[in-house]
Short mmCIF file of C-alpha atoms in Angstrom, two decimals:
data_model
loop_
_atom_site.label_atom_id
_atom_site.label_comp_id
_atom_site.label_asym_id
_atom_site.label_seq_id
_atom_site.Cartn_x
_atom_site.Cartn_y
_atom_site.Cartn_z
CA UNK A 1 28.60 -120.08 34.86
CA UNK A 2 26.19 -117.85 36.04
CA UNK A 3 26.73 -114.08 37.93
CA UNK A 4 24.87 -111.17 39.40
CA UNK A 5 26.05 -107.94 40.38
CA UNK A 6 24.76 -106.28 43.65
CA UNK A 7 26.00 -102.57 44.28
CA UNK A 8 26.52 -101.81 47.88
CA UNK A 9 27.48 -98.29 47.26
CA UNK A 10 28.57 -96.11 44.36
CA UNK A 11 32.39 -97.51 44.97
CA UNK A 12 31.28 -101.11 45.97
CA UNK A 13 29.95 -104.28 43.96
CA UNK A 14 28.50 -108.24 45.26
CA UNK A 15 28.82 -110.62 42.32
CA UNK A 16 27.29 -113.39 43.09
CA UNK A 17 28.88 -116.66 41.17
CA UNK A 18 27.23 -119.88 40.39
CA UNK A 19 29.79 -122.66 38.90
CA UNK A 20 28.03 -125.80 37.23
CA UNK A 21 30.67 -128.61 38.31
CA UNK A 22 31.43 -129.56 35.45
CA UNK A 23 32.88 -126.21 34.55
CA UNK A 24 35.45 -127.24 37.36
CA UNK A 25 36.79 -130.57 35.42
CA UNK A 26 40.19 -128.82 34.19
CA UNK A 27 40.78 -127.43 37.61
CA UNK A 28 40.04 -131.08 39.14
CA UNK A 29 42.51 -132.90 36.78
CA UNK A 30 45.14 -129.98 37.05
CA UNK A 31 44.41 -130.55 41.15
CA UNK A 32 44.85 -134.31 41.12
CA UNK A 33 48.26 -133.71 38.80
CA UNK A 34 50.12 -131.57 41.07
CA UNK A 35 48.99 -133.55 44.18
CA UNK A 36 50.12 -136.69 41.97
CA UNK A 37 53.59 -135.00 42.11
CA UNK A 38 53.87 -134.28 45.47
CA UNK A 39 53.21 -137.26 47.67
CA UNK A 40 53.82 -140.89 46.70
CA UNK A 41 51.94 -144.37 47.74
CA UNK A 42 53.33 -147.63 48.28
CA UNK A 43 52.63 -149.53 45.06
CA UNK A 44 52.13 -146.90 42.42
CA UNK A 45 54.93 -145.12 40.63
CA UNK A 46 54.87 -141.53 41.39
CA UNK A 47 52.68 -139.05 39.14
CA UNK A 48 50.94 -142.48 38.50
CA UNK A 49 48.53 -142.62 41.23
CA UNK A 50 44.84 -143.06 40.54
CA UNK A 51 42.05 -140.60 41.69
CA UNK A 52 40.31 -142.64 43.54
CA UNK A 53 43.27 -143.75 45.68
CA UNK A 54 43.81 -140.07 46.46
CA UNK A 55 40.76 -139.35 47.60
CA UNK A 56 40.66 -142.51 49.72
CA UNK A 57 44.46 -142.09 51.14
CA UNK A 58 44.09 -138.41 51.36
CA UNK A 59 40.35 -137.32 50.86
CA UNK A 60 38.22 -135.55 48.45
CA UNK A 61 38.14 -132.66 50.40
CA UNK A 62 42.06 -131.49 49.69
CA UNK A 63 41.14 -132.01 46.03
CA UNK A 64 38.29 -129.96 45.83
CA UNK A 65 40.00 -127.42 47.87
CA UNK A 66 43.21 -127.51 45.68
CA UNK A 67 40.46 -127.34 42.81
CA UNK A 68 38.68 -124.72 44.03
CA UNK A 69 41.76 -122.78 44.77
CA UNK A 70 42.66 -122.76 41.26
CA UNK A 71 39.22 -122.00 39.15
CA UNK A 72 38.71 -119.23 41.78
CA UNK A 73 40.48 -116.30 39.61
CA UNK A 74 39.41 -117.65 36.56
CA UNK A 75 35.79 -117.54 37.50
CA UNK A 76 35.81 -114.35 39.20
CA UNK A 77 37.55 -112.56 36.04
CA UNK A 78 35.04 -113.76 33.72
CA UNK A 79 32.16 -112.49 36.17
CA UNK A 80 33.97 -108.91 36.09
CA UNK A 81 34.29 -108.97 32.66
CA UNK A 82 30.90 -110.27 31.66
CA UNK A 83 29.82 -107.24 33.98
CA UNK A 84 32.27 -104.87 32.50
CA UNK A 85 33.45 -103.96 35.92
CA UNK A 86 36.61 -101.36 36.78
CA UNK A 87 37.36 -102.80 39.62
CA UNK A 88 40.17 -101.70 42.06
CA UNK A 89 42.21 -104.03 44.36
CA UNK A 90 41.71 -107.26 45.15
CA UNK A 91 38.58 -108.89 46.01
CA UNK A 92 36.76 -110.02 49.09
CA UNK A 93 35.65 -113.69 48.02
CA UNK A 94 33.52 -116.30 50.44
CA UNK A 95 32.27 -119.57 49.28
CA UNK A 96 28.77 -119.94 49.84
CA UNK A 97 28.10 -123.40 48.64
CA UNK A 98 30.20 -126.56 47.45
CA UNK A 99 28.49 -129.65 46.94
CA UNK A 100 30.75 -132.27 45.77
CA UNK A 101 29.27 -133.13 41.66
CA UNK A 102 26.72 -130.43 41.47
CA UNK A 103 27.87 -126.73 42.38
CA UNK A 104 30.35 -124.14 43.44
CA UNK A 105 28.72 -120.86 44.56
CA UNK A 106 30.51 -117.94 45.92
CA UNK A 107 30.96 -114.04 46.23
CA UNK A 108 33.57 -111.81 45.89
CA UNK A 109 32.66 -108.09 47.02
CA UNK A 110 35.27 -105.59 45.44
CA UNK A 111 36.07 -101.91 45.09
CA UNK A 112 35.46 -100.62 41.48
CA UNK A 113 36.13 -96.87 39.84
CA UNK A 114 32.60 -95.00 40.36
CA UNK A 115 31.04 -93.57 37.24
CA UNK A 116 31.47 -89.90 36.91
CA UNK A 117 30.01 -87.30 34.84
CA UNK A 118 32.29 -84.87 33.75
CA UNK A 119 30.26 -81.51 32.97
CA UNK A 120 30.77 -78.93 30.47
CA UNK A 121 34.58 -76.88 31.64
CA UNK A 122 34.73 -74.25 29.03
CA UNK A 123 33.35 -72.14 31.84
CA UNK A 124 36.24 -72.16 34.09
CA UNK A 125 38.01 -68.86 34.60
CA UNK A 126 40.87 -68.63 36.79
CA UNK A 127 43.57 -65.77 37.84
CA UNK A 128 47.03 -66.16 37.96
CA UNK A 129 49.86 -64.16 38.66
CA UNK A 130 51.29 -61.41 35.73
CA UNK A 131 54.86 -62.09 34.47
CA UNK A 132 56.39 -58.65 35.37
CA UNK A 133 60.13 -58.57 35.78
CA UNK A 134 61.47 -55.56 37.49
CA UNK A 135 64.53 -53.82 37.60
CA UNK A 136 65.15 -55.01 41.02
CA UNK A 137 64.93 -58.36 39.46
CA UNK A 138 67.30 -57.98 36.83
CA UNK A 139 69.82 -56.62 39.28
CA UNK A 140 69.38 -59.53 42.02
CA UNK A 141 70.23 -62.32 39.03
CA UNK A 142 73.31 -60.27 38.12
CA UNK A 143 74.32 -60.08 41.46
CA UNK A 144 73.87 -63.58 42.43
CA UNK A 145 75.94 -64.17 39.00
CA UNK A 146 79.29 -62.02 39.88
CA UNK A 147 78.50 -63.76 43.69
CA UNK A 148 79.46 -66.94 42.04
CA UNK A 149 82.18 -65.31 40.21
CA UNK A 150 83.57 -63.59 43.90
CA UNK A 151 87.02 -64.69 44.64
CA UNK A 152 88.70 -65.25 47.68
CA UNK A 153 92.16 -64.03 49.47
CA UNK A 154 93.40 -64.83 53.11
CA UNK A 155 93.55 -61.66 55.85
CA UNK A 156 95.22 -61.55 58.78
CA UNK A 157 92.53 -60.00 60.63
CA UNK A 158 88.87 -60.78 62.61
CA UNK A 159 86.20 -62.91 60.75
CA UNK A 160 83.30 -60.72 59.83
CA UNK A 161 80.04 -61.49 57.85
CA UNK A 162 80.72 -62.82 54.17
CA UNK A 163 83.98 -63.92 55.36
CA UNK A 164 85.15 -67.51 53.79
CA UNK A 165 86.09 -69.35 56.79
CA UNK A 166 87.39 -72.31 57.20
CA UNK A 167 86.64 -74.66 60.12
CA UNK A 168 87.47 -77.53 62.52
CA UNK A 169 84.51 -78.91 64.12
CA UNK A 170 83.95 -81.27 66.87
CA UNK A 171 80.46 -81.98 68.20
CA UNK A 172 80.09 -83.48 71.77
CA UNK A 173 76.60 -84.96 73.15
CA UNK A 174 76.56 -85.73 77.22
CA UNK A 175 79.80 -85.22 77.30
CA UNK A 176 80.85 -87.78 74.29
CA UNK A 177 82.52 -86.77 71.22
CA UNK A 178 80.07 -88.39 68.12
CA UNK A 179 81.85 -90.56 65.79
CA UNK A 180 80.42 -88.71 63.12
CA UNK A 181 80.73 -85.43 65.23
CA UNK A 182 84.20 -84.62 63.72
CA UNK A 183 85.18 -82.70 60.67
CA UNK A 184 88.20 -80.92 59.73
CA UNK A 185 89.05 -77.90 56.73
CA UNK A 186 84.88 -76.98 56.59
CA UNK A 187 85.12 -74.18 54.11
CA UNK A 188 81.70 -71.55 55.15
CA UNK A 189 80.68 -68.36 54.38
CA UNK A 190 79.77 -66.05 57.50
CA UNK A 191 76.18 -65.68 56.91
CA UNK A 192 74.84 -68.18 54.61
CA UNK A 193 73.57 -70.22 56.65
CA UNK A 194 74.68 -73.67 55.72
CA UNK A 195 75.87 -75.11 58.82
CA UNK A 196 74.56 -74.74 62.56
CA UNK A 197 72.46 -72.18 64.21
CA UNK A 198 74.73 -70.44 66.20
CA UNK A 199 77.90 -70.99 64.27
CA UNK A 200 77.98 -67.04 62.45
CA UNK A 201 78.31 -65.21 66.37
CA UNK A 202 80.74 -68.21 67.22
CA UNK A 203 82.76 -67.44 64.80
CA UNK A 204 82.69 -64.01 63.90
CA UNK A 205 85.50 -62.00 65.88
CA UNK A 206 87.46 -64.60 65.82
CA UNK A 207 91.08 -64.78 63.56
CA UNK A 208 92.90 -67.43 62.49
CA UNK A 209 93.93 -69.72 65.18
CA UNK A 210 91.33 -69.00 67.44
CA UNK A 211 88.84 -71.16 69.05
CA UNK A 212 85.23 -71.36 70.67
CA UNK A 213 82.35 -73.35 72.10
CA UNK A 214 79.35 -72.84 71.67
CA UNK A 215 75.56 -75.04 71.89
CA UNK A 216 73.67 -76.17 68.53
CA UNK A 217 70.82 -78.31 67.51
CA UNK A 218 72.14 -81.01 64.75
CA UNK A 219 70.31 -80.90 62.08
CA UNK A 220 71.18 -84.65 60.57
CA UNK A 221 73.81 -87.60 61.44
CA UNK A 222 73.60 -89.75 64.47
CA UNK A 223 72.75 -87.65 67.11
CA UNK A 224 69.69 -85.15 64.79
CA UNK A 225 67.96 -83.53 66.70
CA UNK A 226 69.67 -83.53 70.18
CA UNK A 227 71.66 -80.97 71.81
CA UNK A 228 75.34 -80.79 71.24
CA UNK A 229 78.33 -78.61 72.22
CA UNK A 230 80.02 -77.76 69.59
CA UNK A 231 83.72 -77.00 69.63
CA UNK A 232 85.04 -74.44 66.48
CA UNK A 233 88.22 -73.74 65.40
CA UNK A 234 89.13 -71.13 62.44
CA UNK A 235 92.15 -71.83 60.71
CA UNK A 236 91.42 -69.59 58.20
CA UNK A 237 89.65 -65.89 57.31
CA UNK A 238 89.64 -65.32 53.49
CA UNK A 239 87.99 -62.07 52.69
CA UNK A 240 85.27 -62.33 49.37
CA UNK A 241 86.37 -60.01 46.79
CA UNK A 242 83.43 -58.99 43.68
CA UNK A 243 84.37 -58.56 40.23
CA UNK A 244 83.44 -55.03 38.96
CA UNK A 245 80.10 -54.52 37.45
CA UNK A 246 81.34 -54.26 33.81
CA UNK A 247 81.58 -55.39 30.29
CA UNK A 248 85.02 -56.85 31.24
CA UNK A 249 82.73 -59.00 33.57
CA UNK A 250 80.08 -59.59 31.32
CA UNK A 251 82.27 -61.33 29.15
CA UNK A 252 84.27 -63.55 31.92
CA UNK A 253 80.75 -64.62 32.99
CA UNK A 254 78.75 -64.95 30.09
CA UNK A 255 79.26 -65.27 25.97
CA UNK A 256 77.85 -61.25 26.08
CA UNK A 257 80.30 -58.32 24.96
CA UNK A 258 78.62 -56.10 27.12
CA UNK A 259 76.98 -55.53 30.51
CA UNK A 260 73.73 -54.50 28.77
CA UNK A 261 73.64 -57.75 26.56
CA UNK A 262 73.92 -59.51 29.89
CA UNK A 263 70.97 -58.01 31.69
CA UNK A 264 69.12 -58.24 28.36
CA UNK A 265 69.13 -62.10 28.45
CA UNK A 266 69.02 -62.18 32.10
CA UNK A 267 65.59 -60.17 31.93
CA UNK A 268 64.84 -62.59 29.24
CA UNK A 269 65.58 -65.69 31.16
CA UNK A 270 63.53 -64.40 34.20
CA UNK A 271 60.75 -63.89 31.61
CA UNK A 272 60.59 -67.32 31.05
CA UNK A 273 60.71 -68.79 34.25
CA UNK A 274 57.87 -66.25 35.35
CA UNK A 275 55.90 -67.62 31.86
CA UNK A 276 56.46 -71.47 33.03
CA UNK A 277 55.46 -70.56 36.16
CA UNK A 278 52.31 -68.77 35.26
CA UNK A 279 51.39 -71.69 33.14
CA UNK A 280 52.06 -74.53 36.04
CA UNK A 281 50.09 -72.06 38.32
CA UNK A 282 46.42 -71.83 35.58
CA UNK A 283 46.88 -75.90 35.46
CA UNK A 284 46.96 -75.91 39.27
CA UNK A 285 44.09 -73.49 39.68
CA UNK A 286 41.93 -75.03 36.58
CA UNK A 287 42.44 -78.43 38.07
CA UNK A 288 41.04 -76.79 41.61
CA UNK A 289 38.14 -75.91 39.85
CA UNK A 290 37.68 -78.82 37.60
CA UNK A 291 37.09 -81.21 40.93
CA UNK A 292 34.94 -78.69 42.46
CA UNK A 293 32.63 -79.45 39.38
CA UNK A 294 32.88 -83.23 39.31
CA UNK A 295 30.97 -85.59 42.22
CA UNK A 296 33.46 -88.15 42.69
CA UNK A 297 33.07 -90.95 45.25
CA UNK A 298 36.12 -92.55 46.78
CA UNK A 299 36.51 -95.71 48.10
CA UNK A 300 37.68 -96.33 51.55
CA UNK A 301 39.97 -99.12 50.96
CA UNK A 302 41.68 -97.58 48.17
CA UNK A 303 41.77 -94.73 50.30
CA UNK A 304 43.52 -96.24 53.28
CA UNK A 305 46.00 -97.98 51.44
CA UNK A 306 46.97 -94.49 49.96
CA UNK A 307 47.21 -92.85 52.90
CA UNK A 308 49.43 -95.85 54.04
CA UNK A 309 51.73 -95.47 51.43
CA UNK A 310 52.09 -91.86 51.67
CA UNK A 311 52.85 -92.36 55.34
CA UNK A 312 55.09 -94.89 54.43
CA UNK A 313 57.21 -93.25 51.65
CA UNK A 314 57.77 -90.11 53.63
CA UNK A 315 59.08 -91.82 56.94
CA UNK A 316 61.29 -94.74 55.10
CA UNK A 317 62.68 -92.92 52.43
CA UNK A 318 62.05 -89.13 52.78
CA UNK A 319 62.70 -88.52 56.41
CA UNK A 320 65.31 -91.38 56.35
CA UNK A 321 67.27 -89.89 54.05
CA UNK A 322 67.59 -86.66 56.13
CA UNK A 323 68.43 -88.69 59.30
CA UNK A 324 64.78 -87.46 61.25
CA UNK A 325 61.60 -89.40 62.45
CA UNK A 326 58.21 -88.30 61.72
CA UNK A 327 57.96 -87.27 65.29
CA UNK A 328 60.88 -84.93 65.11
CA UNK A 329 59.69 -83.86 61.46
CA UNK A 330 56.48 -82.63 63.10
CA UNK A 331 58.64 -80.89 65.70
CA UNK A 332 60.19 -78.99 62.91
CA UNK A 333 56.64 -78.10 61.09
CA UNK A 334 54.93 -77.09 64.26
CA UNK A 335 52.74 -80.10 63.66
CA UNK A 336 50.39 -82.14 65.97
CA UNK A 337 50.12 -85.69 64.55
CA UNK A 338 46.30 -85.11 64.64
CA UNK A 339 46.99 -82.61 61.54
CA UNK A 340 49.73 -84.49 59.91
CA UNK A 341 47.03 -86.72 59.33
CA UNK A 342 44.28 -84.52 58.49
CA UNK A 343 46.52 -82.84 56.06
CA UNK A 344 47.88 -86.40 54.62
CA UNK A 345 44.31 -87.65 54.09
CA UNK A 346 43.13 -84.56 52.35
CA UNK A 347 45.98 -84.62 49.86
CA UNK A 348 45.37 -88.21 49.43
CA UNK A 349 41.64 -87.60 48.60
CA UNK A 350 42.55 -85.27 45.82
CA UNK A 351 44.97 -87.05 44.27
CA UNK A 352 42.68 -90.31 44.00
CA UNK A 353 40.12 -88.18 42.86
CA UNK A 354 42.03 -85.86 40.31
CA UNK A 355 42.92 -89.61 38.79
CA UNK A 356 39.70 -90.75 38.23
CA UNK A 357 38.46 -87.08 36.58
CA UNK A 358 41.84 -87.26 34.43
CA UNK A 359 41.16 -90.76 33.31
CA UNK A 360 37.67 -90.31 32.70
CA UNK A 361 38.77 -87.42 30.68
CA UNK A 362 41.15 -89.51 28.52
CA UNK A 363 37.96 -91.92 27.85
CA UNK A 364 35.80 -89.10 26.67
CA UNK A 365 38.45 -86.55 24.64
CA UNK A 366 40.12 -89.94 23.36
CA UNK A 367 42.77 -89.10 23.73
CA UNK A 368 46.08 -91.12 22.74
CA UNK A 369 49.87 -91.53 23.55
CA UNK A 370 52.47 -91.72 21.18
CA UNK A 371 55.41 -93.07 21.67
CA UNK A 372 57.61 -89.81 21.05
CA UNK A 373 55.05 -88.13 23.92
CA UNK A 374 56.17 -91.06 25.86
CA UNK A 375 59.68 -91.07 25.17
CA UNK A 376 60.16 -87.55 26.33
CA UNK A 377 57.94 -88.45 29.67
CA UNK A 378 60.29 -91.07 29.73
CA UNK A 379 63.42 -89.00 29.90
CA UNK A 380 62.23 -86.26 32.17
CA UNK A 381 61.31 -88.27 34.90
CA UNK A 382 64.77 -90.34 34.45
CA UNK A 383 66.04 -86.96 34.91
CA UNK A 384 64.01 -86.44 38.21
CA UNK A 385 64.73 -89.76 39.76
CA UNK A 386 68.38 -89.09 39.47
CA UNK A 387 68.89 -92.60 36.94
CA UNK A 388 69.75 -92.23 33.30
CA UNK A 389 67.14 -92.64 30.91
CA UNK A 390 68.52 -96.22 29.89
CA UNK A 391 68.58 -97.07 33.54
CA UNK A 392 65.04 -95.42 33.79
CA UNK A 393 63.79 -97.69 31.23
CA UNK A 394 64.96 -100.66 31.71
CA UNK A 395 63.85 -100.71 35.62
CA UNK A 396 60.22 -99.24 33.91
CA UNK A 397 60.60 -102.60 31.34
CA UNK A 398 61.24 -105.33 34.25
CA UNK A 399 58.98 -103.30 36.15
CA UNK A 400 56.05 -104.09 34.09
CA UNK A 401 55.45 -100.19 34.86
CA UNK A 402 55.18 -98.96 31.34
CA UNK A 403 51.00 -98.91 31.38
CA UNK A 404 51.68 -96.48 34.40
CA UNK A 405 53.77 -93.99 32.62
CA UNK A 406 51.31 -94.26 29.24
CA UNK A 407 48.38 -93.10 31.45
CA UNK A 408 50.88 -89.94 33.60
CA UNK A 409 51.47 -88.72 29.95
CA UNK A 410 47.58 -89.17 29.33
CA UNK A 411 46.49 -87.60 32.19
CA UNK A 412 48.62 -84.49 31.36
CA UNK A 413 46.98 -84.05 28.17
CA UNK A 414 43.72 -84.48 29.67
CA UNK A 415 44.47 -81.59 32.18
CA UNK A 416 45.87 -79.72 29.01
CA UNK A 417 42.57 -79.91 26.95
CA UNK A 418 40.72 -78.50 30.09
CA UNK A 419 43.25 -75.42 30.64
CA UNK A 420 42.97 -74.69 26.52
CA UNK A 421 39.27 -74.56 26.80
CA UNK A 422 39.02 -72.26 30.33
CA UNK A 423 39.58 -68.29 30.64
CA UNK A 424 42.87 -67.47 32.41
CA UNK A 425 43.69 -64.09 33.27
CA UNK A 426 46.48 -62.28 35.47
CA UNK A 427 46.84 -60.29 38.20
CA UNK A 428 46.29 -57.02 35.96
CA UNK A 429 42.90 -58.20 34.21
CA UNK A 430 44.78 -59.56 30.88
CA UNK A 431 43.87 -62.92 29.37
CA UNK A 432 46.77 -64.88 28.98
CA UNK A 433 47.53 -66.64 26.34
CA UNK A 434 49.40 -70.11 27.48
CA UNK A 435 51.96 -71.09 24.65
CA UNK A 436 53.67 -74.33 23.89
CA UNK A 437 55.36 -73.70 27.11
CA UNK A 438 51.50 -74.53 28.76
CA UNK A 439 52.10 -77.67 26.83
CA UNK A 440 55.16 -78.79 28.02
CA UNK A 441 54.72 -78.35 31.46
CA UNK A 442 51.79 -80.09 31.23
CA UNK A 443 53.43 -83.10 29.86
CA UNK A 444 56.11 -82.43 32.84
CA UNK A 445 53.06 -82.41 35.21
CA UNK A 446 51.46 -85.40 33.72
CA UNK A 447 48.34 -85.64 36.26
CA UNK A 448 51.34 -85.78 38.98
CA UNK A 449 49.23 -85.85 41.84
CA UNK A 450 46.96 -88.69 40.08
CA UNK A 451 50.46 -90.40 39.53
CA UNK A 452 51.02 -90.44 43.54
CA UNK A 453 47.43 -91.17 44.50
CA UNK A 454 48.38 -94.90 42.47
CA UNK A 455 50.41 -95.82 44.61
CA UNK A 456 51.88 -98.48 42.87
CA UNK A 457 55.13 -97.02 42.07
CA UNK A 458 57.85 -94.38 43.63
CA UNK A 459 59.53 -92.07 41.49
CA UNK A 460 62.35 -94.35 40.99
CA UNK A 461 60.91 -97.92 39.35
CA UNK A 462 62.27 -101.09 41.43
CA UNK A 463 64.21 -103.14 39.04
#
């Protein structure tokens, strides 16, 4: 066998195949074999027929074509190998020549992974935002703390905001009541939001027993979207009543003695959500700047099918599982479909592109996963996708989808090498020094935008 490569652009290859016939002998006598099994001929057992009474009773041509068929891959994996091609996809393949005893000559044109040059990055500085917890801040988390410790006890009296309420609800479309339009004992608090615009002046003013009607967009089941009238009845007003700001509380809510302990560790806690935040926000930023460095090329078909599947994953699972279309989810961004797609192919061009930097990162730092690093990759995105880490696993297994988690934890250290070796400083002027905690959210990020411009996988492996 004999093969050329052609490049037709910096994402595109020709290889051009020439196949001595002889080299197709195994795929002849594997050809004549399974059509030996599948049709039979007066006088010969079956799987006993001679060649040349195949080709007489059912031609040469079906035999070379069967042939053909099945040296095809073969062929065209030694030609990208002896080329040291990474290509994407599958190929484009045409048969150029096939003359029965002498040759087979074809081309297969194919997308492949452009070379890239990744240029020095200890130059990248970046700003990010400076963990500063206020006082305000402290107070806020305390008070959403003794809100979730606020008890409840029926008045006899008007519904007012922060009221506990409970509801009847019946939701009528043209007229109709929706099967899925009626619910009874809906517990809400006046204010929060949770349920339908309109629903806080329905039902404020009214006491128990009383009753209203009043118009409301639904926001999911059946009828999302459309226009109903809304019947509400209150069969109950419960007044919210705080705990007192005090050590007595600090110890009902938390394993702290005193009120001070309390804000201590909240201040503490805040701290550390601030410091993971700061660190996911310097890998965002470096990774900006990292791609503004590097020339990549992408390829078109690659490109299109990951638009597709972004498309695709939003409206069937997404959307569907919120009970909308994408034309109604545009309604709700304030979204032509002109820039839904703009915005869906620019997000798809960075994520193919922050792939191939990370990888080609991975090749030149040489860098390696372990299995522990994999494990706990492993077990956060279990957590993520909602399926135990057993589950995870097993559906990852069957999946054959392990190679794809190996190279998410790889691309997260790659990203992690380039944020160690830029300058990242906060708001105030400071460098920052990014901890283990840098670290770990890098393994949490694990190239995740390279992950989704794959496309091979959802968050949740199919078993």
């Amino acid at each position: 066998m004999k093969s050329a490569v052609e490049t037709l652009n910096p994402t595109r290859v020709r290889l051009t195949v020439e196949v001595p016939f002889e080299e197709l002998k195994d795929s002849l006598d594997a050809a004549y074999k399974k059509i030996n099994q599948q049709v039979t001929v007066k006088g010969f057992r079956k799987g006993k027929i001679p060649a040349r009474v195949i080709d007489q009773r059912f031609g040469r041509g079906a035999v070379l074509e069967e042939a053909v068929n099945d040296a095809l891959p073969k062929f065209y994996t030694e030609a990208v190998n002896e080329a040291e091609l990474n290509v994407l996809g599958q190929p484009e393949v045409d048969i150029t020549e096939l003359k029965d005893g002498e040759t087979l000559n074809f081309t297969a044109e194919v997308d492949i992974r452009p070379a890239i040059e990744i240029p020095d990055y200890s130059g990248i500085e970046v700003e990010v935002d400076a963990v500063e917890v206020s006082d305000e801040d402290v107070e806020k988390a305390v008070t959403d703390l003794r809100e979730r410790f606020a008890s409840t006890s029926p008045v006899e009296r008007a519904a007012q905001d922060d009221d506990v309420v409970t509801l009847d609800l019946e939701a009528k479309v043209d007229g109709e009541v929706l099967e899925d339009g009626i619910a009874s004992g809906v517990s809400y608090t006046i204010g929060s939001g949770e349920l339908l615009d309109g629903i806080d002046n329905a039902v404020k003013g009214l006491e128990a027993g009383g009753e209203t009607t009043f118009t409301s967009e639904l926001k999911g089941g059946s009828a999302a979207g459309k226009a109903a009238e809304v019947t509400v009845k209150v069969t109950q007003v419960a007044a919210r009543e705080l705990p007192e700001l005090d050590d007595e509380f600090a110890q009902l809510a938390s394993e702290f003695d005193t009120l001070d302990e309390l804000k201590a560790d909240s201040r503490k806690r805040l701290e550390n959500m601030k410091q993971y935040d700061q660190a996911t926000q310097a890998q965002e930023r470096v990774l900006e700047k990292l791609l503004e460095l590097v020339e990549v090329p992408v390829p078109e078909k690659l490109l299109e099918d990951e638009i597709n599947t972004r498309k695709h994953n939003l409206e069937h699972h997404q959307l569907g599982q919120m009970g909308l279309d994408l034309a109604k989810y545009l309604e709700i961004q304030g979204k032509t479909e002109e820039e839904f797609d703009a915005e869906t192919k620019e997000a798809a061009v960075k994520g193919i592109k922050t792939q191939f930097v990370l990888d080609e990162l991975v090749n030149k730092e040489k860098l390696n996963v372990n299995q522990e690093e994999l494990t706990e990759h492993l077990m956060r995105r279990a957590a993520s996708s909602g399926m135990s880490p057993d589950q995870f696993a097993q559906a990852v297994v069957e999946g054959g989808q392990v190679p794809m988690l190996v190279g998410e934890v790889a691309r997260g250290k790659a990203l992690a090498v380039v944020v160690e070796a830029a300058t990242v400083k906060d708001t105030n002027g400071e460098v920052v020094d990014l901890d283990d905690e840098e670290d770990e959210t890098a393994a949490a990020a694990d190239g995740s935008e390279a992950t989704e411009a794959a496309a091979e996988t959802e968050d949740k492996p199919e078993a």
